[in-house]
XYZ file of C-alpha atoms in Angstrom:
168
model
C 12.801 5.214 -10.609
C 12.971 4.342 -6.924
C 10.455 2.652 -4.738
C 9.429 3.544 -1.274
C 7.959 0.332 0.248
C 5.606 0.569 3.206
C 5.433 -2.773 5.009
C 2.306 -4.023 6.921
C 1.762 -4.141 10.591
C 4.414 -6.359 12.190
C 5.362 -7.223 8.660
C 8.813 -5.757 8.369
C 10.457 -9.178 8.013
C 7.581 -10.786 6.315
C 7.504 -8.140 3.638
C 11.064 -8.109 2.950
C 10.960 -10.943 0.264
C 8.307 -8.818 -1.528
C 10.247 -5.686 -1.452
C 13.290 -7.610 -2.541
C 11.422 -9.322 -5.286
C 10.406 -5.951 -6.628
C 13.890 -4.657 -6.526
C 15.049 -7.669 -8.524
C 12.275 -7.623 -10.947
C 12.638 -3.898 -11.597
C 16.379 -3.366 -11.066
C 15.615 -0.098 -9.077
C 16.437 0.918 -5.556
C 13.793 -0.173 -2.879
C 13.802 1.629 0.502
C 11.727 -0.031 3.066
C 11.775 1.741 6.577
C 11.048 -0.076 9.694
C 7.771 1.461 11.045
C 7.007 1.377 14.819
C 5.215 -1.708 16.052
C 4.792 -0.068 19.630
C 2.619 2.811 18.066
C 0.012 1.387 15.681
C -1.685 4.798 15.514
C -2.308 6.588 12.228
C -0.095 9.349 13.265
C 2.489 7.039 14.713
C 3.014 5.651 11.216
C 2.115 8.780 9.206
C 4.974 10.914 10.564
C 7.851 8.623 9.176
C 5.896 8.017 5.989
C 5.665 11.588 5.379
C 9.436 12.025 5.879
C 10.290 9.251 3.368
C 7.619 10.608 0.806
C 9.458 14.023 0.942
C 12.523 12.367 -0.400
C 10.853 11.029 -3.592
C 11.183 12.572 -6.997
C 8.810 12.851 -9.774
C 9.698 9.347 -11.368
C 9.557 7.481 -7.795
C 6.621 5.223 -6.736
C 5.437 4.553 -3.328
C 4.162 0.913 -2.695
C 2.094 0.220 0.533
C 1.250 -3.405 1.772
C -1.811 -4.197 3.843
C -1.679 -1.608 6.915
C 1.051 0.126 5.213
C -1.255 0.798 2.447
C -3.835 2.136 4.783
C -1.598 4.617 6.347
C 0.019 5.592 3.005
C -3.490 6.214 1.653
C -4.053 8.666 4.451
C -0.958 10.391 4.002
C -1.267 10.719 0.175
C -4.677 12.334 0.473
C -3.309 15.116 2.889
C -0.887 16.983 0.420
C 0.076 17.520 -2.892
C 3.723 16.700 -2.266
C 3.112 13.120 -2.821
C 4.479 11.016 -5.508
C 2.685 10.989 -8.589
C 2.063 7.143 -8.492
C 1.302 4.847 -5.776
C 0.392 1.109 -5.483
C -1.666 -0.337 -2.685
C -1.430 -3.931 -1.901
C -3.939 -6.088 0.198
C -5.306 -2.865 1.750
C -7.954 -3.750 4.485
C -11.053 -1.647 4.474
C -11.890 -0.251 7.981
C -15.204 1.174 7.380
C -18.383 -0.407 8.965
C -18.676 -2.337 5.685
C -15.108 -3.828 6.201
C -13.404 -4.455 9.649
C -15.343 -1.523 11.335
C -12.330 0.059 13.157
C -13.174 3.801 13.042
C -9.553 4.954 14.004
C -8.117 3.588 10.727
C -11.229 4.322 8.423
C -10.135 6.938 5.804
C -12.607 9.708 5.544
C -10.756 12.125 3.671
C -10.377 13.117 0.073
C -9.327 10.850 -2.676
C -5.452 11.267 -3.133
C -4.454 13.134 -6.108
C -1.824 10.506 -6.699
C -2.563 8.010 -9.398
C -3.203 4.794 -7.438
C -3.370 1.078 -8.359
C -5.031 -1.205 -5.894
C -3.989 -4.962 -6.061
C -5.630 -7.821 -4.137
C -5.439 -11.486 -4.384
C -8.606 -13.628 -4.122
C -7.019 -16.114 -2.004
C -5.770 -13.678 0.719
C -6.311 -15.307 3.802
C -5.566 -12.092 6.006
C -7.431 -9.366 4.263
C -10.868 -10.586 2.586
C -10.837 -10.015 -1.116
C -14.317 -8.248 -0.754
C -12.232 -5.254 0.530
C -10.974 -4.642 -2.886
C -14.749 -4.014 -4.154
C -15.049 -1.506 -1.094
C -11.992 0.454 -2.185
C -13.189 0.479 -5.758
C -16.387 2.282 -4.734
C -14.612 4.830 -2.398
C -11.727 5.454 -4.624
C -13.247 5.659 -8.029
C -10.136 7.110 -9.854
C -7.925 4.160 -8.706
C -6.883 1.350 -11.042
C -8.338 -1.800 -9.490
C -6.281 -4.980 -10.187
C -7.639 -8.366 -8.790
C -5.280 -11.457 -8.964
C -6.785 -14.836 -8.743
C -3.904 -16.248 -6.514
C -0.933 -15.070 -4.738
C -2.323 -14.814 -1.027
C -1.541 -11.821 1.338
C 2.067 -11.718 0.273
C 1.441 -11.850 -3.572
C 3.481 -15.083 -4.075
C 4.228 -15.655 -7.706
C 2.672 -12.310 -8.695
C 5.764 -9.879 -8.427
C 6.214 -9.848 -12.129
C 2.746 -8.606 -12.518
C 3.374 -6.028 -9.768
C 6.333 -5.008 -11.487
C 4.583 -4.560 -14.682
C 2.197 -2.173 -12.981
C 5.014 -0.322 -11.360
C 6.629 0.316 -14.914
C 3.222 1.798 -16.197
C 3.497 5.391 -16.953
C 1.660 7.541 -14.456
């Protein structure tokens, strides 16, 4: 297994401890490409994510954090070449029920990829209620609430690693 870790907006440095912690917990290679801060459009991030997803094999997993999870969800719903499993962490909801930013609100089909969506109740950046909104819009996803860990899932990496070890 390999992990493709998609960092959040402006979070390449902030998310490195999470990616490194998953590498240590799982003992697998983790690739975390730096995504462009100067182009925060869906396509500006989706194009490099597509390139990296195409390199994944059947045992590999994509992990997206925050804004990175948003764009990963967009790309996963586009094609059947996506990895069989993906984990979305602290994903914002951009619909009118969430942050109401139409450019980022996903209106496409539910990805065929087996999804797990994790969110911590004490996340101070993305409201925990966004998890409920995703559960309604992505009924096939496995929903995993965490009581604590904040936006960076501090102290929760072992639990995330357990989910990543789960068979698809």
